PDB file of C-alpha atoms in Angstrom:
ATOM      1  CA  MET L   1       0.000   0.000   0.000  1.00 48.00           C
ATOM      2  CA  SER L   2       1.350   3.393  -0.843  1.00 49.00           C
ATOM      3  CA  ALA L   3       0.269   6.652   0.722  1.00 50.00           C
ATOM      4  CA  PRO L   4      -2.072   8.718  -1.447  1.00 50.00           C
ATOM      5  CA  SER L   5      -0.804  12.043  -2.706  1.00 51.00           C
ATOM      6  CA  LEU L   6      -2.191  14.182   0.091  1.00 47.00           C
ATOM      7  CA  PRO L   7      -1.745  17.949   0.202  1.00 50.00           C
ATOM      8  CA  GLU L   8       0.918  19.656   2.292  1.00 62.00           C
ATOM      9  CA  ASN L   9      -1.497  19.957   5.213  1.00 73.00           C
ATOM     10  CA  ALA L  10      -1.757  16.154   5.445  1.00 76.00           C
ATOM     11  CA  PRO L  11      -3.072  14.685   8.683  1.00 90.00           C
ATOM     12  CA  ASN L  12      -0.828  13.717  11.559  1.00 94.00           C
ATOM     13  CA  LEU L  13      -0.935  10.701  13.881  1.00 95.00           C
ATOM     14  CA  ALA L  14      -3.046  12.493  16.491  1.00 96.00           C
ATOM     15  CA  GLN L  15      -5.663  13.373  13.880  1.00 96.00           C
ATOM     16  CA  ILE L  16      -5.709   9.828  12.494  1.00 96.00           C
ATOM     17  CA  THR L  17      -6.130   8.500  16.040  1.00 97.00           C
ATOM     18  CA  THR L  18      -9.036  10.878  16.648  1.00 97.00           C
ATOM     19  CA  LEU L  19     -10.612   9.893  13.332  1.00 98.00           C
ATOM     20  CA  VAL L  20     -10.401   6.171  14.076  1.00 97.00           C
ATOM     21  CA  HIS L  21     -11.640   6.412  17.675  1.00 98.00           C
ATOM     22  CA  ASP L  22     -14.530   8.767  16.860  1.00 98.00           C
ATOM     23  CA  PHE L  23     -15.517   6.788  13.768  1.00 98.00           C
ATOM     24  CA  TYR L  24     -15.589   3.464  15.608  1.00 97.00           C
ATOM     25  CA  ALA L  25     -17.534   4.981  18.512  1.00 97.00           C
ATOM     26  CA  ASP L  26     -20.250   5.767  15.974  1.00 97.00           C
ATOM     27  CA  VAL L  27     -19.856   2.345  14.336  1.00 97.00           C
ATOM     28  CA  ARG L  28     -20.493   0.693  17.704  1.00 96.00           C
ATOM     29  CA  ALA L  29     -23.612   2.822  18.215  1.00 97.00           C
ATOM     30  CA  ASP L  30     -24.924   2.280  14.686  1.00 97.00           C
ATOM     31  CA  PRO L  31     -27.920  -0.103  14.577  1.00 96.00           C
ATOM     32  CA  VAL L  32     -26.695  -1.726  11.352  1.00 95.00           C
ATOM     33  CA  LEU L  33     -22.935  -1.881  11.961  1.00 95.00           C
ATOM     34  CA  GLY L  34     -22.785  -2.190  15.741  1.00 95.00           C
ATOM     35  CA  PRO L  35     -24.025  -5.784  16.005  1.00 95.00           C
ATOM     36  CA  VAL L  36     -21.636  -7.042  13.317  1.00 93.00           C
ATOM     37  CA  PHE L  37     -18.636  -5.409  14.972  1.00 93.00           C
ATOM     38  CA  GLU L  38     -19.659  -6.531  18.445  1.00 93.00           C
ATOM     39  CA  GLN L  39     -20.028 -10.114  17.271  1.00 91.00           C
ATOM     40  CA  ALA L  40     -16.648 -10.047  15.522  1.00 91.00           C
ATOM     41  CA  LEU L  41     -14.682  -8.181  18.192  1.00 91.00           C
ATOM     42  CA  HIS L  42     -16.408  -9.052  21.480  1.00 87.00           C
ATOM     43  CA  GLU L  43     -14.116  -7.541  24.114  1.00 87.00           C
ATOM     44  CA  ARG L  44     -11.226  -6.872  21.704  1.00 93.00           C
ATOM     45  CA  TRP L  45     -12.079  -3.289  20.816  1.00 94.00           C
ATOM     46  CA  GLN L  46      -8.847  -1.703  22.087  1.00 95.00           C
ATOM     47  CA  PRO L  47      -6.564  -3.914  19.973  1.00 94.00           C
ATOM     48  CA  HIS L  48      -8.853  -3.345  16.984  1.00 95.00           C
ATOM     49  CA  LEU L  49      -8.714   0.427  17.424  1.00 96.00           C
ATOM     50  CA  GLN L  50      -4.922   0.367  17.590  1.00 96.00           C
ATOM     51  CA  ARG L  51      -4.803  -1.856  14.520  1.00 94.00           C
ATOM     52  CA  MET L  52      -7.050   0.606  12.659  1.00 95.00           C
ATOM     53  CA  VAL L  53      -4.891   3.550  13.722  1.00 96.00           C
ATOM     54  CA  ASN L  54      -1.920   1.618  12.323  1.00 95.00           C
ATOM     55  CA  PHE L  55      -3.845   0.830   9.137  1.00 94.00           C
ATOM     56  CA  TRP L  56      -4.943   4.413   8.455  1.00 94.00           C
ATOM     57  CA  SER L  57      -1.530   5.761   9.477  1.00 93.00           C
ATOM     58  CA  THR L  58       0.003   3.466   6.895  1.00 92.00           C
ATOM     59  CA  ILE L  59      -2.467   4.700   4.281  1.00 90.00           C
ATOM     60  CA  ALA L  60      -2.416   8.421   5.072  1.00 89.00           C
ATOM     61  CA  LEU L  61       1.045   8.925   6.524  1.00 90.00           C
ATOM     62  CA  GLY L  62       3.047   6.141   4.908  1.00 88.00           C
ATOM     63  CA  SER L  63       4.037   4.876   8.379  1.00 89.00           C
ATOM     64  CA  LYS L  64       4.153   1.193   7.368  1.00 91.00           C
ATOM     65  CA  SER L  65       2.877   0.329  10.841  1.00 89.00           C
ATOM     66  CA  TYR L  66       0.180  -2.044   9.544  1.00 88.00           C
ATOM     67  CA  SER L  67       0.549  -5.467   8.080  1.00 86.00           C
ATOM     68  CA  GLY L  68      -2.270  -7.876   7.544  1.00 84.00           C
ATOM     69  CA  ASN L  69      -4.797  -9.241   5.108  1.00 86.00           C
ATOM     70  CA  VAL L  70      -7.762  -6.864   5.094  1.00 86.00           C
ATOM     71  CA  PHE L  71      -9.668  -8.910   2.538  1.00 87.00           C
ATOM     72  CA  ALA L  72      -9.389 -12.250   4.354  1.00 85.00           C
ATOM     73  CA  LYS L  73     -10.365 -10.746   7.724  1.00 87.00           C
ATOM     74  CA  HIS L  74     -13.507  -9.212   6.296  1.00 89.00           C
ATOM     75  CA  MET L  75     -14.488 -12.187   4.148  1.00 87.00           C
ATOM     76  CA  ALA L  76     -14.692 -14.263   7.348  1.00 85.00           C
ATOM     77  CA  LEU L  77     -17.601 -12.121   8.617  1.00 88.00           C
ATOM     78  CA  GLN L  78     -21.086 -13.567   8.203  1.00 86.00           C
ATOM     79  CA  GLY L  79     -24.345 -11.801   7.374  1.00 89.00           C
ATOM     80  CA  ILE L  80     -22.859  -8.808   5.567  1.00 93.00           C
ATOM     81  CA  THR L  81     -25.313  -6.947   3.321  1.00 92.00           C
ATOM     82  CA  PRO L  82     -25.071  -3.920   1.013  1.00 93.00           C
ATOM     83  CA  GLU L  83     -26.647  -1.916   3.843  1.00 93.00           C
ATOM     84  CA  HIS L  84     -23.517  -2.496   5.951  1.00 94.00           C
ATOM     85  CA  PHE L  85     -21.353  -0.970   3.248  1.00 94.00           C
ATOM     86  CA  ALA L  86     -23.675   2.017   2.850  1.00 93.00           C
ATOM     87  CA  ALA L  87     -23.609   2.675   6.612  1.00 94.00           C
ATOM     88  CA  TRP L  88     -19.820   2.312   6.833  1.00 95.00           C
ATOM     89  CA  VAL L  89     -19.137   4.625   3.887  1.00 95.00           C
ATOM     90  CA  ARG L  90     -21.663   7.182   5.176  1.00 95.00           C
ATOM     91  CA  LEU L  91     -20.107   7.302   8.645  1.00 96.00           C
ATOM     92  CA  TRP L  92     -16.577   7.451   7.227  1.00 97.00           C
ATOM     93  CA  GLY L  93     -17.591  10.379   5.029  1.00 95.00           C
ATOM     94  CA  GLN L  94     -19.139  12.233   7.955  1.00 96.00           C
ATOM     95  CA  HIS L  95     -16.073  11.801  10.129  1.00 97.00           C
ATOM     96  CA  THR L  96     -13.494  12.668   7.477  1.00 96.00           C
ATOM     97  CA  GLU L  97     -15.463  15.765   6.454  1.00 96.00           C
ATOM     98  CA  ARG L  98     -15.801  16.877  10.071  1.00 96.00           C
ATOM     99  CA  LEU L  99     -12.116  16.461  10.928  1.00 95.00           C
ATOM    100  CA  PHE L 100     -10.219  17.413   7.770  1.00 95.00           C
ATOM    101  CA  ALA L 101      -9.953  19.992   5.036  1.00 93.00           C
ATOM    102  CA  PRO L 102     -12.028  19.018   1.983  1.00 93.00           C
ATOM    103  CA  GLU L 103      -9.084  17.786  -0.106  1.00 91.00           C
ATOM    104  CA  ILE L 104      -7.815  15.542   2.700  1.00 92.00           C
ATOM    105  CA  ALA L 105     -11.305  14.255   3.468  1.00 93.00           C
ATOM    106  CA  HIS L 106     -11.758  13.468  -0.223  1.00 91.00           C
ATOM    107  CA  GLU L 107      -8.465  11.539  -0.393  1.00 91.00           C
ATOM    108  CA  LEU L 108      -9.349   9.491   2.698  1.00 94.00           C
ATOM    109  CA  GLN L 109     -12.812   8.821   1.296  1.00 93.00           C
ATOM    110  CA  THR L 110     -11.350   7.756  -2.047  1.00 91.00           C
ATOM    111  CA  VAL L 111      -9.130   5.205  -0.310  1.00 92.00           C
ATOM    112  CA  ALA L 112     -12.036   3.965   1.814  1.00 93.00           C
ATOM    113  CA  HIS L 113     -14.229   3.640  -1.275  1.00 92.00           C
ATOM    114  CA  GLY L 114     -11.538   1.553  -2.979  1.00 90.00           C
ATOM    115  CA  ILE L 115     -11.325  -0.753   0.023  1.00 91.00           C
ATOM    116  CA  ALA L 116     -15.113  -0.990   0.216  1.00 92.00           C
ATOM    117  CA  ARG L 117     -15.348  -1.745  -3.512  1.00 91.00           C
ATOM    118  CA  ASN L 118     -12.929  -4.649  -3.220  1.00 91.00           C
ATOM    119  CA  LEU L 119     -14.698  -6.082  -0.186  1.00 92.00           C
ATOM    120  CA  TYR L 120     -18.115  -5.570  -1.774  1.00 93.00           C
ATOM    121  CA  LEU L 121     -16.928  -7.365  -4.896  1.00 91.00           C
ATOM    122  CA  GLY L 122     -15.711 -10.226  -2.712  1.00 92.00           C
ATOM    123  CA  TYR L 123     -19.077 -10.537  -0.983  1.00 93.00           C
ATOM    124  CA  PHE L 124     -21.494  -9.915  -3.832  1.00 92.00           C
ATOM    125  CA  GLY L 125     -19.580 -10.435  -7.079  1.00 90.00           C
ATOM    126  CA  THR L 126     -20.308  -6.941  -8.377  1.00 87.00           C
ATOM    127  CA  ARG L 127     -19.080  -3.434  -7.702  1.00 84.00           C
ATOM    128  CA  PRO L 128     -21.067  -0.900  -5.654  1.00 85.00           C
ATOM    129  CA  VAL L 129     -21.902   2.645  -6.683  1.00 75.00           C
ATOM    130  CA  PHE L 130     -20.897   5.326  -4.205  1.00 66.00           C
ATOM    131  CA  SER L 131     -22.442   8.780  -4.151  1.00 51.00           C
ATOM    132  CA  THR L 132     -19.086  10.395  -5.052  1.00 50.00           C
ATOM    133  CA  ASP L 133     -18.367   8.086  -7.973  1.00 50.00           C
ATOM    134  CA  PRO L 134     -18.446   9.192 -11.592  1.00 49.00           C
ATOM    135  CA  PRO L 135     -21.607   8.284 -13.517  1.00 46.00           C
ATOM    136  CA  PRO L 136     -22.596   4.765 -12.492  1.00 49.00           C
ATOM    137  CA  ASP L 137     -21.609   1.730 -14.467  1.00 51.00           C
ATOM    138  CA  PRO L 138     -24.883   0.218 -15.694  1.00 48.00           C
ATOM    139  CA  HIS L 139     -23.611  -3.159 -14.466  1.00 48.00           C
ATOM    140  CA  ALA L 140     -22.862  -2.030 -10.919  1.00 46.00           C
ATOM    141  CA  LEU L 141     -25.123  -2.748  -7.978  1.00 42.00           C
ATOM    142  CA  PRO L 142     -25.995   0.426  -6.012  1.00 41.00           C
ATOM    143  CA  ILE L 143     -25.513   0.486  -2.260  1.00 42.00           C
ATOM    144  CA  PHE L 144     -27.022   3.882  -1.525  1.00 36.00           C
ATOM    145  CA  PRO L 145     -30.788   4.219  -1.300  1.00 34.00           C
ATOM    146  CA  GLY L 146     -32.097   6.254  -4.188  1.00 32.00           C
ATOM    147  CA  THR L 147     -29.334   5.369  -6.629  1.00 30.00           C
ATOM    148  CA  SER L 148     -30.239   3.335  -9.627  1.00 30.00           C
ATOM    149  CA  ALA L 149     -28.101   0.965 -11.559  1.00 31.00           C
ATOM    150  CA  GLN L 150     -28.908  -2.383 -12.986  1.00 29.00           C
ATOM    151  CA  ALA L 151     -27.160  -5.407 -11.519  1.00 31.00           C
ATOM    152  CA  THR L 152     -26.122  -8.073 -13.976  1.00 28.00           C
ATOM    153  CA  ASP L 153     -23.977 -11.148 -13.852  1.00 27.00           C
ATOM    154  CA  SER L 154     -21.152  -9.471 -15.744  1.00 25.00           C
ATOM    155  CA  ILE L 155     -18.493  -7.527 -13.899  1.00 24.00           C
TER     156      ILE L 155
END
C-alpha cells in the first residue's frame, strides 16, 4: 500500500487516532454496523482500534505500521449486506469531512471507497456505486438508497 498524494497539510498521527476512535464509537452505536462489529470483536475493541490507527496511518502517513490481510479478515464475517457498506461509507464520510480539510477528506474517502469496492466485490460479485463516484456503471449494484443501476452477472 502506498500513501495517497495528500496535500501539504496532510493529517498527523493524532488526527488519524481521533478519526479512528470517533468513527468506531459511531460504528459501535450504529444499529446496522454495531451488532456485526460486536459479534466479531467481542471484548477486543482496544486492539482493533490500535490496529485501525496503524492501518490508516500506513495509508495516510506512509508509516508502514500495519501489516495484515484486510480482505481475508472481512471475508470471514457472516451476514454482511449492502446496507452495511452504505452505513460504513456514510459514517466514514461524515467523520473525514468533520475532521479534515475538503481535499484531505476526499483523499481518505477515495481510499475507503476503494477498500469498500474490493470487499463488496468479494461478498457480492459486483461493484457498488458510491455517491461520489463518476456516472454509475450500468452493471454495478448500487448500495445507496435512491441510486439506480442495474445489476447483472457481468463484472
